[in-house]
mmCIF file of C-alpha atoms in Angstrom:
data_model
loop_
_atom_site.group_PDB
_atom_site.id
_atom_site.type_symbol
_atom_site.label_atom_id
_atom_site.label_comp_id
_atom_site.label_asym_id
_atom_site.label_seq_id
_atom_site.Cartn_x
_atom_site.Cartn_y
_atom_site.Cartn_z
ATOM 1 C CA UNK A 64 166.299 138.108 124.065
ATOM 2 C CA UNK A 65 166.416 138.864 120.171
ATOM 3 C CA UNK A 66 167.556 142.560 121.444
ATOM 4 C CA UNK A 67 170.508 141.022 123.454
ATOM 5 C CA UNK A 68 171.344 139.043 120.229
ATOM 6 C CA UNK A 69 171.672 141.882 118.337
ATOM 7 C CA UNK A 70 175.000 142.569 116.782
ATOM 8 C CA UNK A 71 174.429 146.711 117.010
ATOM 9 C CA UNK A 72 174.371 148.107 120.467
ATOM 10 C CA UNK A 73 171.632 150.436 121.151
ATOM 11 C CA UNK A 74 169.937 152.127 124.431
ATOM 12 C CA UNK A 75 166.674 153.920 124.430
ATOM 13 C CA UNK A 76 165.833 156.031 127.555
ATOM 14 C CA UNK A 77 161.733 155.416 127.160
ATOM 15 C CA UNK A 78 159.267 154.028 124.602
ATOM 16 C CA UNK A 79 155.806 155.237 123.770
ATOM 17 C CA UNK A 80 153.411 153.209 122.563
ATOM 18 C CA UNK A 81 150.807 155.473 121.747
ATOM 19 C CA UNK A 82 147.174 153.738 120.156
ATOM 20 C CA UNK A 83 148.920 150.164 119.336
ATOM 21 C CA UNK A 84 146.651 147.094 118.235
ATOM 22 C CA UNK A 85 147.867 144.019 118.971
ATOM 23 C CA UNK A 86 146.671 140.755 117.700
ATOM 24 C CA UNK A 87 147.875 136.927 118.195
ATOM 25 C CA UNK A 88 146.148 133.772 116.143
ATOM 26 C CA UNK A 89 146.852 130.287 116.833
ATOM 27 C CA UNK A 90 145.470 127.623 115.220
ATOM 28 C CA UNK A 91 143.591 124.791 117.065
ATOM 29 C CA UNK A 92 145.895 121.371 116.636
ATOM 30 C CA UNK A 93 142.654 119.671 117.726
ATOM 31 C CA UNK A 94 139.618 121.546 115.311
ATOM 32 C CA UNK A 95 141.919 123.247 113.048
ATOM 33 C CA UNK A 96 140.308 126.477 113.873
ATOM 34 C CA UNK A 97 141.881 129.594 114.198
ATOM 35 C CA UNK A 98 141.219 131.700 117.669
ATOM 36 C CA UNK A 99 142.213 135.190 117.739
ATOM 37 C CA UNK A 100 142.975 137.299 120.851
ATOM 38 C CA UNK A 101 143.113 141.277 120.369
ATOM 39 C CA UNK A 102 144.537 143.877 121.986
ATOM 40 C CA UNK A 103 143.143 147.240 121.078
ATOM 41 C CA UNK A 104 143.931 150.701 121.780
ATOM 42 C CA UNK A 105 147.280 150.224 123.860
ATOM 43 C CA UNK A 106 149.015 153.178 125.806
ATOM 44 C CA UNK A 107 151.899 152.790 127.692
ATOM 45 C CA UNK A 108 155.825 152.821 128.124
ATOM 46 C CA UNK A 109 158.457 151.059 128.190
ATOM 47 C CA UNK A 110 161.350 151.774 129.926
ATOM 48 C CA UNK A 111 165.442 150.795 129.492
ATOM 49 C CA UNK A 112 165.241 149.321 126.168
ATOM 50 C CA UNK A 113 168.806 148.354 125.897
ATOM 51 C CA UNK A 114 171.554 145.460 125.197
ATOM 52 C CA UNK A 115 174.357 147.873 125.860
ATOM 53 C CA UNK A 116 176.313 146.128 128.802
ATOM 54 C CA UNK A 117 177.692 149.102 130.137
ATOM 55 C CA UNK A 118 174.298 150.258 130.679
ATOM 56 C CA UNK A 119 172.730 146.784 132.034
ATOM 57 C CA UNK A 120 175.206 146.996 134.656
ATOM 58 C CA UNK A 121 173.377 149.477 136.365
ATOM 59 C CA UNK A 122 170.271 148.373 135.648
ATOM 60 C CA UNK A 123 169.001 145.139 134.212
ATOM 61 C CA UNK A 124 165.358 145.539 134.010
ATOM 62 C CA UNK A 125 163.538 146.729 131.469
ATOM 63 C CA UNK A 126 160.069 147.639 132.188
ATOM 64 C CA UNK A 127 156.648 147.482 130.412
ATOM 65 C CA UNK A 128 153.566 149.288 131.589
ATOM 66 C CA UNK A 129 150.809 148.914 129.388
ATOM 67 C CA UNK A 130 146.782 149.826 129.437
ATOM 68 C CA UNK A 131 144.497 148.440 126.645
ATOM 69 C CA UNK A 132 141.199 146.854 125.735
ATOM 70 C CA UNK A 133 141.015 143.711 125.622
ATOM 71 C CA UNK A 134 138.644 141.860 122.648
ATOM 72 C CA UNK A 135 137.596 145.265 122.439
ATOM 73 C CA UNK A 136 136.021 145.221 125.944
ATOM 74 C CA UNK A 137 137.496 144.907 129.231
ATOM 75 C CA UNK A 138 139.942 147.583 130.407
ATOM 76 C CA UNK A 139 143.455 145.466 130.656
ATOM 77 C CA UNK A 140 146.294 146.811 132.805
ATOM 78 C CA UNK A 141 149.567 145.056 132.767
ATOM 79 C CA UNK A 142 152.987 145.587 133.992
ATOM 80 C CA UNK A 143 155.902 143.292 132.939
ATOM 81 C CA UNK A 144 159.546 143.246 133.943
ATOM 82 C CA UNK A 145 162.059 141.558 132.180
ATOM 83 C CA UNK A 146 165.417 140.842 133.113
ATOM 84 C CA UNK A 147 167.828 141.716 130.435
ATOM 85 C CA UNK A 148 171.081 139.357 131.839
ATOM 86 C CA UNK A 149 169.021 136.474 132.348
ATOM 87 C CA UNK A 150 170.345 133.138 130.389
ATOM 88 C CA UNK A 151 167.127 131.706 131.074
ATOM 89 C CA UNK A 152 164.751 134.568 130.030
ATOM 90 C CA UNK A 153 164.077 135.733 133.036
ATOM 91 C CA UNK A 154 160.612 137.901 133.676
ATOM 92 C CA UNK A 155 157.079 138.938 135.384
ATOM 93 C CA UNK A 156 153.952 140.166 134.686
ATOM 94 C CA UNK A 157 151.254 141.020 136.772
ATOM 95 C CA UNK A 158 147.885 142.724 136.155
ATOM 96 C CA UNK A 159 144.083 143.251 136.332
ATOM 97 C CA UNK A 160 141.101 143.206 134.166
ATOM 98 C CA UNK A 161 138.105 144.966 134.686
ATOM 99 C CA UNK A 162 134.270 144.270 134.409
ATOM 100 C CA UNK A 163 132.796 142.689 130.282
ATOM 101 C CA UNK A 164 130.573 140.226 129.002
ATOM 102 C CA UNK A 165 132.346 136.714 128.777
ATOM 103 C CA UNK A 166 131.295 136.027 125.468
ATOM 104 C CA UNK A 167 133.286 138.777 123.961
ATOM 105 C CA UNK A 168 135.713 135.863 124.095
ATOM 106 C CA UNK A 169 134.105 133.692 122.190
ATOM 107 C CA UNK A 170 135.929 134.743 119.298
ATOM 108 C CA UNK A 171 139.282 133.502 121.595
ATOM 109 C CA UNK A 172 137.897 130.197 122.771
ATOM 110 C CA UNK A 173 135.111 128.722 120.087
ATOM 111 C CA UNK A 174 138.178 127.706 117.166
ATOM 112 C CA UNK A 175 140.677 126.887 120.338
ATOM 113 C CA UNK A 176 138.474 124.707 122.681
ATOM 114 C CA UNK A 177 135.267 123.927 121.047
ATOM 115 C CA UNK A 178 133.227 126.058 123.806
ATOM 116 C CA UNK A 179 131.492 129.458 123.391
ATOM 117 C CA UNK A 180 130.513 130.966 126.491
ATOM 118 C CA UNK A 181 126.077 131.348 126.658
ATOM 119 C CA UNK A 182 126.794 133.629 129.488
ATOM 120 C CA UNK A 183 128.637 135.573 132.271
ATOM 121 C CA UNK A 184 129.329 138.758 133.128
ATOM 122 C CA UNK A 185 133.181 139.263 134.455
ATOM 123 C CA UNK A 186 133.921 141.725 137.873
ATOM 124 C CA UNK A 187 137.438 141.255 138.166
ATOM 125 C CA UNK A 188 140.733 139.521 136.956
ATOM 126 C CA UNK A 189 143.990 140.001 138.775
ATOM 127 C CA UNK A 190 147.197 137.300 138.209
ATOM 128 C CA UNK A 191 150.940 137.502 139.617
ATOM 129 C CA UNK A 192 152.966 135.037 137.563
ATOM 130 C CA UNK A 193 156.524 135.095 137.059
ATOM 131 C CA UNK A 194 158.475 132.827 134.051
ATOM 132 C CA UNK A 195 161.613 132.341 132.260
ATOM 133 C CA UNK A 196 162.297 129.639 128.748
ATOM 134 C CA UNK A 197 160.899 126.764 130.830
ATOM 135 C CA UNK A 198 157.970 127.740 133.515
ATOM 136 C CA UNK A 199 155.613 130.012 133.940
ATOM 137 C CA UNK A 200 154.424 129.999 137.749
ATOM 138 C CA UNK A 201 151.808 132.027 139.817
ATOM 139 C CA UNK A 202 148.272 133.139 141.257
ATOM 140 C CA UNK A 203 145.650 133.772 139.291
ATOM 141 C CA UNK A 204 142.238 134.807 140.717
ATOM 142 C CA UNK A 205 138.704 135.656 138.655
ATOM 143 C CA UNK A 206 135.492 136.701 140.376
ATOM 144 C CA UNK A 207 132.500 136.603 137.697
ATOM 145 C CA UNK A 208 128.557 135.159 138.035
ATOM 146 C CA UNK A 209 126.150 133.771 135.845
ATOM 147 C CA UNK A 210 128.330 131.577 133.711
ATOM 148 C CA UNK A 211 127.396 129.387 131.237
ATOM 149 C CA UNK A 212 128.384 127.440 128.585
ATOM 150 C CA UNK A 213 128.198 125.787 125.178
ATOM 151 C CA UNK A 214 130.174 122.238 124.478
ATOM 152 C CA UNK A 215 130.098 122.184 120.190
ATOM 153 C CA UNK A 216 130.170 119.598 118.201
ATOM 154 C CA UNK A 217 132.824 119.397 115.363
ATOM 155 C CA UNK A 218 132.607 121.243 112.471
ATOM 156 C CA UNK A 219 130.375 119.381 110.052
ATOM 157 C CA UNK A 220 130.585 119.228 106.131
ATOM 158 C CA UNK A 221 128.892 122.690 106.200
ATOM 159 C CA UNK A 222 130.948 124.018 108.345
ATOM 160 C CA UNK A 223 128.560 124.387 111.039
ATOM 161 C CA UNK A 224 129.400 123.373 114.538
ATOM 162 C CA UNK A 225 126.080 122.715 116.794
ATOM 163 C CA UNK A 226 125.554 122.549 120.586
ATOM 164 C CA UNK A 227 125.880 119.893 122.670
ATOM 165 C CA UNK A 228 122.971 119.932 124.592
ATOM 166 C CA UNK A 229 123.100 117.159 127.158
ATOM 167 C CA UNK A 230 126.638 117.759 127.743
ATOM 168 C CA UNK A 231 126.435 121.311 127.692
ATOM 169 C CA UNK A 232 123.735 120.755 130.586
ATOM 170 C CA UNK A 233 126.338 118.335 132.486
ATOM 171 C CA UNK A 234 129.063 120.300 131.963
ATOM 172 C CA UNK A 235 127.298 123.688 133.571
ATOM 173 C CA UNK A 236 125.979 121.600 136.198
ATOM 174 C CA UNK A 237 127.889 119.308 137.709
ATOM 175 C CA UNK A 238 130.944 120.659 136.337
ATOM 176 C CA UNK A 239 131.259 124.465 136.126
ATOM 177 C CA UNK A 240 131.232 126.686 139.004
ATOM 178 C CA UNK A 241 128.454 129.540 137.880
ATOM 179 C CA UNK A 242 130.200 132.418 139.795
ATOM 180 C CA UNK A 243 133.114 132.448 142.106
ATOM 181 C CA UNK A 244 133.034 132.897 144.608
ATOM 182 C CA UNK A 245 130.292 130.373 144.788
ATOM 183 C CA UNK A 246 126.622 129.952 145.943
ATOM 184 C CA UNK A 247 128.725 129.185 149.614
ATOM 185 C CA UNK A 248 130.848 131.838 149.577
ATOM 186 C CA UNK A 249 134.337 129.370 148.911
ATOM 187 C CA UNK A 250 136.265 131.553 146.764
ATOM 188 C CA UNK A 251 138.284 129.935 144.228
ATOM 189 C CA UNK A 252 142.188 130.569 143.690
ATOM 190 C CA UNK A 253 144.006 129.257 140.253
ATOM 191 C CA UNK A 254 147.711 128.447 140.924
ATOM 192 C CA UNK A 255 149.392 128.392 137.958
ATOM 193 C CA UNK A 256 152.461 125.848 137.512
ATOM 194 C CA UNK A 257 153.093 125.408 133.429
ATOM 195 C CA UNK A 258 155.716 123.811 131.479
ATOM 196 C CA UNK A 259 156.773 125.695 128.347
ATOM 197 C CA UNK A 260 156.523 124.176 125.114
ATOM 198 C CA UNK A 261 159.907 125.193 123.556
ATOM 199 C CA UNK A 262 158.280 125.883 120.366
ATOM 200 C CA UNK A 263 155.427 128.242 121.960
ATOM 201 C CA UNK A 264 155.987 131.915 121.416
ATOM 202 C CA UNK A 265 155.611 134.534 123.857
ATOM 203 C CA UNK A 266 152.232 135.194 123.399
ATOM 204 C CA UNK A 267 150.571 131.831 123.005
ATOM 205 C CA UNK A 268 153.181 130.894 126.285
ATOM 206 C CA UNK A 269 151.110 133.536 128.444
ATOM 207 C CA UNK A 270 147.410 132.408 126.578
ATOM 208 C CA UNK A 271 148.287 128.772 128.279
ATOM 209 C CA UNK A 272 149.662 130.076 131.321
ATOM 210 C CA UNK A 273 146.696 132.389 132.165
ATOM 211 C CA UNK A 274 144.459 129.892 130.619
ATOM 212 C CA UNK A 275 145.465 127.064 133.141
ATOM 213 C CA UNK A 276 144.357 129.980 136.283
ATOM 214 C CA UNK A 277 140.883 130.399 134.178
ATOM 215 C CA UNK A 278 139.999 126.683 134.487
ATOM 216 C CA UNK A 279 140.693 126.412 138.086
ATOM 217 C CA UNK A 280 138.603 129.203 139.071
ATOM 218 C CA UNK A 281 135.407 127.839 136.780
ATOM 219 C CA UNK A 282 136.118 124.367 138.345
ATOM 220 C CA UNK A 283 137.963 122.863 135.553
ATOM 221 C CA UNK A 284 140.471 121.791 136.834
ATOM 222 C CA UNK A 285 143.183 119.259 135.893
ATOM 223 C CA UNK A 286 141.381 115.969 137.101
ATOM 224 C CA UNK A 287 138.016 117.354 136.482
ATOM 225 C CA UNK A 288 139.135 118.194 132.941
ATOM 226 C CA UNK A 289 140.886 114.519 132.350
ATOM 227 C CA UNK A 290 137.688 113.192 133.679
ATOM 228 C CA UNK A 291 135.265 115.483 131.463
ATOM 229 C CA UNK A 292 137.494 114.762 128.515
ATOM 230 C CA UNK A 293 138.037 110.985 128.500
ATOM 231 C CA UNK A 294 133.939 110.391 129.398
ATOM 232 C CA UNK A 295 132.504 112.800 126.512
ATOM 233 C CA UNK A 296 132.543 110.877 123.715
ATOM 234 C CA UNK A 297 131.373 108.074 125.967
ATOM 235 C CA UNK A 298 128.128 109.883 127.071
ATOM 236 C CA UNK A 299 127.217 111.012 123.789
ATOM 237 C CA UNK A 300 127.345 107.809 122.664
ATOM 238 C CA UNK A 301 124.793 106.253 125.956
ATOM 239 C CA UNK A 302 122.644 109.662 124.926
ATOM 240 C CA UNK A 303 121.360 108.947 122.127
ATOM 241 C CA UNK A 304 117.485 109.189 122.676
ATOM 242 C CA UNK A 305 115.311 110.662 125.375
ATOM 243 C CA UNK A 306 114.709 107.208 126.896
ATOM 244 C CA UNK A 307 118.402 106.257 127.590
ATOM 245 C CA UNK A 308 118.835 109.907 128.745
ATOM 246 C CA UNK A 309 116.349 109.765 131.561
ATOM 247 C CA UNK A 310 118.001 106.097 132.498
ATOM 248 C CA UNK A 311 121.869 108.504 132.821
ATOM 249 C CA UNK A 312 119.740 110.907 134.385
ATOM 250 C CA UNK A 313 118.294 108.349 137.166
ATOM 251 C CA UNK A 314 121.778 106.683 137.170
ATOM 252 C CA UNK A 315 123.143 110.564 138.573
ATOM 253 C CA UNK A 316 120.516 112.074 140.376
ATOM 254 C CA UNK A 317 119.008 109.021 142.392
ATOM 255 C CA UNK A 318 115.327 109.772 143.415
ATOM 256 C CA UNK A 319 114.884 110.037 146.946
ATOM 257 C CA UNK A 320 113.631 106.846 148.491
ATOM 258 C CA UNK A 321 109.709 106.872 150.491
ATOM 259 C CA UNK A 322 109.971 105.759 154.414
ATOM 260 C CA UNK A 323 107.409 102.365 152.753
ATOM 261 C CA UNK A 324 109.935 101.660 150.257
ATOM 262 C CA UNK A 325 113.007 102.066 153.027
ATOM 263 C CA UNK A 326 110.586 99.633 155.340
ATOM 264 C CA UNK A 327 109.657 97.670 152.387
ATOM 265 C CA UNK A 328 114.151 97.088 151.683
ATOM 266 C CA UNK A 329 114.634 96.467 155.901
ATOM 267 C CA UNK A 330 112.696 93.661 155.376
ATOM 268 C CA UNK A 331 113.821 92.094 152.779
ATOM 269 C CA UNK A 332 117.094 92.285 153.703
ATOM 270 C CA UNK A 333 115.727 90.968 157.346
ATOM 271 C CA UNK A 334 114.269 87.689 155.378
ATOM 272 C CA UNK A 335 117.266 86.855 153.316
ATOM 273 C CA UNK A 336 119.644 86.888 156.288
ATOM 274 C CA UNK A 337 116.762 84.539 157.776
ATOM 275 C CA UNK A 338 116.953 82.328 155.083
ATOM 276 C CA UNK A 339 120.632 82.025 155.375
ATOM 277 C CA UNK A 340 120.574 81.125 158.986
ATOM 278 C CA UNK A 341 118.100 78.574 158.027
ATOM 279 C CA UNK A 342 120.178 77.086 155.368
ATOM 280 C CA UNK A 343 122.831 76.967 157.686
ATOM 281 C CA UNK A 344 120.820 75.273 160.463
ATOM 282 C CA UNK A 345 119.891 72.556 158.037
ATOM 283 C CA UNK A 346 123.463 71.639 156.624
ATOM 284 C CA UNK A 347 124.542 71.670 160.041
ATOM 285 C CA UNK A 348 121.717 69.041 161.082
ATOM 286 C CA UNK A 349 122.223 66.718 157.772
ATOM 287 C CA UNK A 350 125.863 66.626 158.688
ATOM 288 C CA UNK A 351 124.912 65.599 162.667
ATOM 289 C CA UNK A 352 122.488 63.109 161.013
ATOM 290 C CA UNK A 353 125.104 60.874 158.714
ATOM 291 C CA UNK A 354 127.801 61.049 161.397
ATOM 292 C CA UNK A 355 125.114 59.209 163.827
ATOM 293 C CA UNK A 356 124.652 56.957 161.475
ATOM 294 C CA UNK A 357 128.253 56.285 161.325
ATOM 295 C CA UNK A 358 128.056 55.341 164.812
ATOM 296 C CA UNK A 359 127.556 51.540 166.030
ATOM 297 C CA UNK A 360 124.867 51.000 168.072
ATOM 298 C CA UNK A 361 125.710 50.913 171.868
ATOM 299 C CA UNK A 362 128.851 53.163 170.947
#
């Protein structure tokens, strides 16, 4: 869009982008951290890098096919296509990464979100999303195994950050899926549907996008997230000593009850409804009682 706003008119045939690093901060509005995401060693083209009309007329697109490494460690291929007479800024991307360790993106997430990943090994990524000014929308899917995670605390006078250890254990699980698919085989699918911030650049547009498809496949996702965010603060506060830990822990993971102590309830429950009846029986006689008495005799 800043080439169509250019007051010069220029056309160039094909681009090479030969050994490019790219790098994007963003600062953390929540832990005023700064995450970095890298891009390093990029090849690629791209194609029809114009605002001449003339030439737009015949074809709109201008294409982007790109190969790097991403944080230094996954292969990343990506192919974007943007259309060049959109008012809305019209365009796509689709792509795949390959196989890394997860916590090469620790660097990414531990300033953004307050997590580092413990562990995981990735397989795959492959998304389809397309977006303009307002929306990005698409499918996003992410097999992986053996993933774990650290919830931090914030950073402290030091400047250290330490784990969260019961909710770190909660959050892995109860909350996290540790592979996806999972231990029965459902396979997970992120649909991304994101409004765009107005004020978000193009990178940190596609970070939330993509980043939106990455919770849904770990099980994160939008109500589970609310829910996980709005009770944290609340469970470190009921956790904070082994014995009120073990009373959360019986309040979650209710002990299996003995066939004597399931006998031992029946009854119970068979006395108090006797009593009841009882009680019942007893009114209902006083009341029989004072309404005889009521009566004249020979009535």
């Amino acid at each position: 869009m800043k080439l169509m706003q250019m007051s010069t008119r220029m056309g160039i045939d094909s681009l090479i982008l030969d050994n490019i690093g790219i790098s994007y901060s963003e600062m953390s509005d929540q832990y005023s951290q700064i995450g970095t995401i890298t891009f390093d060693h990029t090849y690629g083209t791209i194609l029809n890098v114009t605002n001449d009309s003339t030439k737009l007329l015949k074809q709109k697109l201008m294409r982007a096919n790109l190969s790097t490494n991403f944080m230094n460690s996954g292969k990343l291929l990506t192919n974007f296509v943007f259309d060049m007479t959109s008012k809305v800024g019209a365009y796509t991307y689709k792509g795949s990464l390959g196989e890394m360790d997860l916590t090469a993106v620790n660097k990414m997430i531990r300033p953004l979100l307050n997590v580092e990943v413990k562990s995981g090994h990735l397989k795959q990524i492959v998304f389809d999303v397309w977006a303009n000014d307002y929306r990005s929308k698409g499918t996003f899917k992410m097999d992986y195994n053996d993933l774990k995670v650290n919830i931090l605390s914030e950073t402290g006078e030091d400047g250290r950050r330490e784990k969260k250890g019961f909710l770190s254990f909660m959050v892995n699980q109860v909350l996290f899926n540790p592979g996806n698919p999972d231990l029965y085989g459902k396979y997970t699918v992120g649909h991304i549907n994101k409004h765009r911030d107005p004020s978000h650049p193009f990178f940190k547009a596609m970070w939330q996008s993509l980043l939106m498809g990455i919770k849904q496949c770990v099980g994160l996702g939008p109500e589970r997230e609310a829910k996980l965010m709005n009770t944290a603060d609340r469970v470190e506060k009921v956790v904070s000593g082994v014995e009120k830990a073990k009373k959360l822990f019986s309040g979650i993971f209710k002990k299996h009850k003995t066939a004597e102590e399931l006998l031992k309830e029946e009854k119970e429950e068979e006395a108090k409804a006797a009593a009841k009846i009882e009680e019942k029986r007893k009114r209902d006689r006083e009341k029989a009682e004072k309404e005889l008495e009521k009566e004249k005799p020979g009535d």
